[in-house]
Amino acid sequence: AESEINTSLAAVVKQRVNSCLEVMDKLLQSDNSIVSCLVRAKRSVMTGTRESKLVNQVWIALGIDPKTTPNHLTLGEIGIESMFAVELQQGLEREYDIKVSLNDIKNITIGMMKDFEAGKVDEMKKFADEIKLCRTKLCKVKFVIPNEAYTRLNNVTTGKPLYFLPPLEGIFASLEGLAAKVDRPVIGLNWVKDMEKLGS
């Protein structure tokens, strides 16, 4: 029981209920309109590189042992707090000029954090650059809402036609490269209102 009381999880130290009630009693008797209370965790001096200090804070905040935690798990899957995700985001940007969004912070894996702790900053920079590249490509995609029942995806007019249904994004931009290599007509069926009249 005593060991449970001293357990630190997600950067918050557990506190006994009667201790909370005593503090609440004092606060309710106070004349101040706004008050705050916290239990400060034991302070410890961290030694090592900037990378190891930053990653050590992550391990403490998540309450995990990096040696036993699988490398493929992401910070989001483990349950990183939003406040600490912001701290990590700002630390990466301030110290290493690595710019990633909060959602992308949650996609960082334990393996990437271990590499970063070992001084392999390039892996984290590569992760951020890949996200930036994906966003750039996505910005170049033209989202056109079709009003015709089908769209020709290549210029071939002879042969038995091949029909494509639209992928999840609803447009055929990702299939145009494939359609250009096919030696028969490729037709994309669009999700328009007239489609409900068609049969199989």
mmCIF file of C-alpha atoms in Angstrom:
data_model
loop_
_atom_site.group_PDB
_atom_site.id
_atom_site.type_symbol
_atom_site.label_atom_id
_atom_site.label_comp_id
_atom_site.label_asym_id
_atom_site.label_seq_id
_atom_site.Cartn_x
_atom_site.Cartn_y
_atom_site.Cartn_z
ATOM 1 C CA ALA A 1 0.000 0.000 0.000
ATOM 2 C CA GLU A 2 2.829 2.396 0.930
ATOM 3 C CA SER A 3 4.535 1.740 -2.426
ATOM 4 C CA GLU A 4 1.310 2.619 -4.266
ATOM 5 C CA ILE A 5 1.116 5.984 -2.482
ATOM 6 C CA ASN A 6 4.610 6.888 -3.649
ATOM 7 C CA THR A 7 3.966 5.837 -7.253
ATOM 8 C CA SER A 8 4.374 8.674 -9.730
ATOM 9 C CA LEU A 9 2.300 8.312 -12.882
ATOM 10 C CA ALA A 10 1.927 10.779 -15.753
ATOM 11 C CA ALA A 11 3.873 13.482 -13.844
ATOM 12 C CA VAL A 12 1.259 13.511 -11.035
ATOM 13 C CA VAL A 13 1.951 12.200 -7.538
ATOM 14 C CA LYS A 14 -0.843 10.283 -5.814
ATOM 15 C CA GLN A 15 -2.297 12.008 -2.745
ATOM 16 C CA ARG A 16 -4.320 10.580 0.145
ATOM 17 C CA VAL A 17 -8.037 11.496 0.159
ATOM 18 C CA ASN A 18 -7.915 12.868 3.726
ATOM 19 C CA SER A 19 -5.007 15.116 2.677
ATOM 20 C CA CYS A 20 -7.127 16.454 -0.213
ATOM 21 C CA LEU A 21 -10.075 17.091 2.131
ATOM 22 C CA GLU A 22 -7.874 18.943 4.639
ATOM 23 C CA VAL A 23 -6.587 21.226 1.883
ATOM 24 C CA MET A 24 -10.146 21.736 0.554
ATOM 25 C CA ASP A 25 -11.284 22.704 4.067
ATOM 26 C CA LYS A 26 -8.561 25.365 4.277
ATOM 27 C CA LEU A 27 -9.337 26.657 0.779
ATOM 28 C CA LEU A 28 -13.064 27.013 1.501
ATOM 29 C CA GLN A 29 -12.257 29.126 4.560
ATOM 30 C CA SER A 30 -9.919 31.361 2.555
ATOM 31 C CA ASP A 31 -10.918 34.897 1.492
ATOM 32 C CA ASN A 32 -9.131 34.496 -1.834
ATOM 33 C CA SER A 33 -11.359 33.829 -4.847
ATOM 34 C CA ILE A 34 -8.776 31.823 -6.813
ATOM 35 C CA VAL A 35 -6.392 29.325 -5.247
ATOM 36 C CA SER A 36 -4.349 26.371 -6.448
ATOM 37 C CA CYS A 37 -2.811 23.331 -4.790
ATOM 38 C CA LEU A 38 -0.260 20.760 -5.900
ATOM 39 C CA VAL A 39 1.897 18.016 -4.485
ATOM 40 C CA ARG A 40 5.380 18.446 -5.862
ATOM 41 C CA ALA A 41 7.120 15.246 -6.920
ATOM 42 C CA LYS A 42 10.589 14.525 -5.577
ATOM 43 C CA ARG A 43 13.117 16.554 -7.503
ATOM 44 C CA SER A 44 16.014 14.765 -9.109
ATOM 45 C CA VAL A 45 18.943 16.152 -11.081
ATOM 46 C CA MET A 46 19.165 14.675 -14.586
ATOM 47 C CA THR A 47 22.529 14.228 -16.231
ATOM 48 C CA GLY A 48 23.283 13.482 -19.851
ATOM 49 C CA THR A 49 22.682 14.999 -23.266
ATOM 50 C CA ARG A 50 19.806 17.296 -24.183
ATOM 51 C CA GLU A 51 18.198 14.400 -26.057
ATOM 52 C CA SER A 52 18.367 12.008 -23.097
ATOM 53 C CA LYS A 53 16.968 14.647 -20.702
ATOM 54 C CA LEU A 54 13.997 15.317 -22.993
ATOM 55 C CA VAL A 55 13.289 11.607 -23.512
ATOM 56 C CA ASN A 56 13.705 10.862 -19.778
ATOM 57 C CA GLN A 57 10.927 13.370 -19.106
ATOM 58 C CA VAL A 58 8.727 11.422 -21.550
ATOM 59 C CA TRP A 59 9.411 8.118 -19.758
ATOM 60 C CA ILE A 60 8.603 9.708 -16.377
ATOM 61 C CA ALA A 61 5.455 11.421 -17.675
ATOM 62 C CA LEU A 62 4.151 8.208 -19.250
ATOM 63 C CA GLY A 63 5.169 6.096 -16.257
ATOM 64 C CA ILE A 64 6.757 3.415 -18.446
ATOM 65 C CA ASP A 65 9.989 1.440 -18.526
ATOM 66 C CA PRO A 66 11.518 1.917 -22.013
ATOM 67 C CA LYS A 67 13.435 -1.369 -21.717
ATOM 68 C CA THR A 68 10.235 -3.436 -21.480
ATOM 69 C CA THR A 69 7.952 -1.319 -23.697
ATOM 70 C CA PRO A 70 7.658 -2.518 -27.349
ATOM 71 C CA ASN A 71 9.275 -0.194 -29.912
ATOM 72 C CA HIS A 72 6.244 -0.166 -32.246
ATOM 73 C CA LEU A 73 3.885 1.453 -29.696
ATOM 74 C CA THR A 74 3.155 5.144 -30.279
ATOM 75 C CA LEU A 75 2.996 7.857 -27.624
ATOM 76 C CA GLY A 76 -0.705 8.252 -28.460
ATOM 77 C CA GLU A 77 -1.400 4.552 -27.862
ATOM 78 C CA ILE A 78 0.307 4.705 -24.477
ATOM 79 C CA GLY A 79 -1.670 7.826 -23.561
ATOM 80 C CA ILE A 80 0.549 10.913 -23.569
ATOM 81 C CA GLU A 81 -1.101 13.892 -21.866
ATOM 82 C CA SER A 82 -1.953 16.889 -24.057
ATOM 83 C CA MET A 83 0.050 19.247 -21.844
ATOM 84 C CA PHE A 84 3.169 17.099 -22.072
ATOM 85 C CA ALA A 85 2.654 16.602 -25.821
ATOM 86 C CA VAL A 86 2.779 20.415 -26.129
ATOM 87 C CA GLU A 87 5.988 20.505 -24.027
ATOM 88 C CA LEU A 88 7.577 17.846 -26.235
ATOM 89 C CA GLN A 89 6.443 19.667 -29.388
ATOM 90 C CA GLN A 90 7.933 22.954 -28.152
ATOM 91 C CA GLY A 91 11.143 21.231 -27.008
ATOM 92 C CA LEU A 92 11.683 19.619 -30.425
ATOM 93 C CA GLU A 93 11.013 22.912 -32.201
ATOM 94 C CA ARG A 94 13.098 25.079 -29.858
ATOM 95 C CA GLU A 95 16.135 22.817 -29.458
ATOM 96 C CA TYR A 96 16.282 20.992 -32.813
ATOM 97 C CA ASP A 97 14.111 23.017 -35.238
ATOM 98 C CA ILE A 98 11.863 19.948 -35.714
ATOM 99 C CA LYS A 99 8.314 21.152 -36.370
ATOM 100 C CA VAL A 100 5.507 18.630 -35.848
ATOM 101 C CA SER A 101 1.829 19.018 -34.941
ATOM 102 C CA LEU A 102 0.293 17.660 -31.731
ATOM 103 C CA ASN A 103 -1.360 14.815 -33.662
ATOM 104 C CA ASP A 104 2.011 13.919 -35.181
ATOM 105 C CA ILE A 105 3.614 13.902 -31.699
ATOM 106 C CA LYS A 106 1.142 11.147 -30.789
ATOM 107 C CA ASN A 107 2.361 9.109 -33.808
ATOM 108 C CA ILE A 108 5.984 9.074 -32.620
ATOM 109 C CA THR A 109 6.938 5.522 -31.630
ATOM 110 C CA ILE A 110 8.841 4.346 -28.559
ATOM 111 C CA GLY A 111 11.565 3.076 -30.923
ATOM 112 C CA MET A 112 11.982 6.568 -32.395
ATOM 113 C CA MET A 113 12.234 8.023 -28.883
ATOM 114 C CA LYS A 114 14.921 5.467 -27.960
ATOM 115 C CA ASP A 115 16.917 6.364 -31.105
ATOM 116 C CA PHE A 116 16.516 10.054 -30.272
ATOM 117 C CA GLU A 117 17.752 9.384 -26.722
ATOM 118 C CA ALA A 118 20.814 7.643 -28.197
ATOM 119 C CA GLY A 119 21.608 10.841 -30.136
ATOM 120 C CA LYS A 120 20.110 9.849 -33.512
ATOM 121 C CA VAL A 121 18.337 13.182 -34.081
ATOM 122 C CA ASP A 122 18.254 12.605 -37.860
ATOM 123 C CA GLU A 123 15.540 9.920 -37.481
ATOM 124 C CA MET A 124 13.197 12.436 -35.819
ATOM 125 C CA LYS A 125 14.015 15.047 -38.481
ATOM 126 C CA LYS A 126 13.296 12.467 -41.194
ATOM 127 C CA PHE A 127 9.912 11.725 -39.547
ATOM 128 C CA ALA A 128 9.026 15.448 -39.560
ATOM 129 C CA ASP A 129 10.219 15.866 -43.179
ATOM 130 C CA GLU A 130 8.118 12.886 -44.358
ATOM 131 C CA ILE A 131 5.010 14.422 -42.766
ATOM 132 C CA LYS A 132 5.788 17.758 -44.444
ATOM 133 C CA LEU A 133 6.251 16.001 -47.815
ATOM 134 C CA CYS A 134 2.915 14.149 -47.461
ATOM 135 C CA ARG A 135 1.124 17.395 -46.645
ATOM 136 C CA THR A 136 2.724 19.113 -49.647
ATOM 137 C CA LYS A 137 1.585 16.281 -51.953
ATOM 138 C CA LEU A 138 -1.903 16.375 -50.450
ATOM 139 C CA CYS A 139 -2.119 20.131 -51.084
ATOM 140 C CA LYS A 140 -1.364 19.527 -54.781
ATOM 141 C CA VAL A 141 -4.219 17.028 -55.202
ATOM 142 C CA LYS A 142 -7.217 18.605 -56.923
ATOM 143 C CA PHE A 143 -10.461 17.688 -55.223
ATOM 144 C CA VAL A 144 -13.060 17.964 -57.989
ATOM 145 C CA ILE A 145 -16.623 16.950 -57.200
ATOM 146 C CA PRO A 146 -17.875 15.149 -60.331
ATOM 147 C CA ASN A 147 -21.347 15.687 -61.777
ATOM 148 C CA GLU A 148 -21.122 12.976 -64.459
ATOM 149 C CA ALA A 149 -21.705 9.254 -63.858
ATOM 150 C CA TYR A 150 -18.220 8.239 -65.046
ATOM 151 C CA THR A 151 -14.759 9.616 -65.774
ATOM 152 C CA ARG A 152 -12.286 8.279 -68.349
ATOM 153 C CA LEU A 153 -8.959 7.670 -66.601
ATOM 154 C CA ASN A 154 -6.878 6.990 -69.742
ATOM 155 C CA ASN A 155 -7.025 7.681 -73.489
ATOM 156 C CA VAL A 156 -7.365 4.046 -74.664
ATOM 157 C CA THR A 157 -10.593 3.422 -76.645
ATOM 158 C CA THR A 158 -10.238 -0.225 -77.742
ATOM 159 C CA GLY A 159 -10.569 -3.360 -75.646
ATOM 160 C CA LYS A 160 -12.809 -4.509 -72.820
ATOM 161 C CA PRO A 161 -13.223 -1.625 -70.344
ATOM 162 C CA LEU A 162 -11.961 -1.872 -66.777
ATOM 163 C CA TYR A 163 -14.128 -0.132 -64.167
ATOM 164 C CA PHE A 164 -12.783 1.478 -61.002
ATOM 165 C CA LEU A 165 -14.802 2.555 -57.993
ATOM 166 C CA PRO A 166 -13.554 5.710 -56.280
ATOM 167 C CA PRO A 167 -11.109 5.188 -53.395
ATOM 168 C CA LEU A 168 -11.725 6.558 -49.896
ATOM 169 C CA GLU A 169 -10.823 10.123 -50.839
ATOM 170 C CA GLY A 170 -13.621 10.061 -53.445
ATOM 171 C CA ILE A 171 -11.434 11.081 -56.413
ATOM 172 C CA PHE A 172 -9.286 9.101 -58.858
ATOM 173 C CA ALA A 173 -6.054 11.138 -58.578
ATOM 174 C CA SER A 174 -4.209 8.280 -56.839
ATOM 175 C CA LEU A 175 -5.230 5.810 -59.600
ATOM 176 C CA GLU A 176 -4.275 7.903 -62.646
ATOM 177 C CA GLY A 177 -0.704 6.520 -62.747
ATOM 178 C CA LEU A 178 -2.001 2.938 -62.744
ATOM 179 C CA ALA A 179 -4.682 3.708 -65.348
ATOM 180 C CA ALA A 180 -2.060 5.163 -67.732
ATOM 181 C CA LYS A 181 -0.207 1.800 -67.771
ATOM 182 C CA VAL A 182 -3.301 -0.285 -68.637
ATOM 183 C CA ASP A 183 -3.758 -1.103 -72.370
ATOM 184 C CA ARG A 184 -7.567 -1.066 -72.288
ATOM 185 C CA PRO A 185 -10.122 1.625 -71.403
ATOM 186 C CA VAL A 186 -10.192 2.489 -67.693
ATOM 187 C CA ILE A 187 -13.403 4.109 -66.502
ATOM 188 C CA GLY A 188 -13.947 5.531 -63.034
ATOM 189 C CA LEU A 189 -17.510 5.341 -61.732
ATOM 190 C CA ASN A 190 -18.468 8.449 -59.775
ATOM 191 C CA TRP A 191 -20.810 8.563 -56.785
ATOM 192 C CA VAL A 192 -23.474 10.803 -58.316
ATOM 193 C CA LYS A 193 -27.218 10.788 -57.698
ATOM 194 C CA ASP A 194 -27.926 8.931 -60.958
ATOM 195 C CA MET A 195 -25.915 5.934 -59.705
ATOM 196 C CA GLU A 196 -28.824 4.739 -57.559
ATOM 197 C CA LYS A 197 -30.805 4.044 -60.759
ATOM 198 C CA LEU A 198 -28.167 1.630 -62.078
ATOM 199 C CA GLY A 199 -28.322 -2.124 -61.570
ATOM 200 C CA SER A 200 -25.593 -4.754 -61.507
#
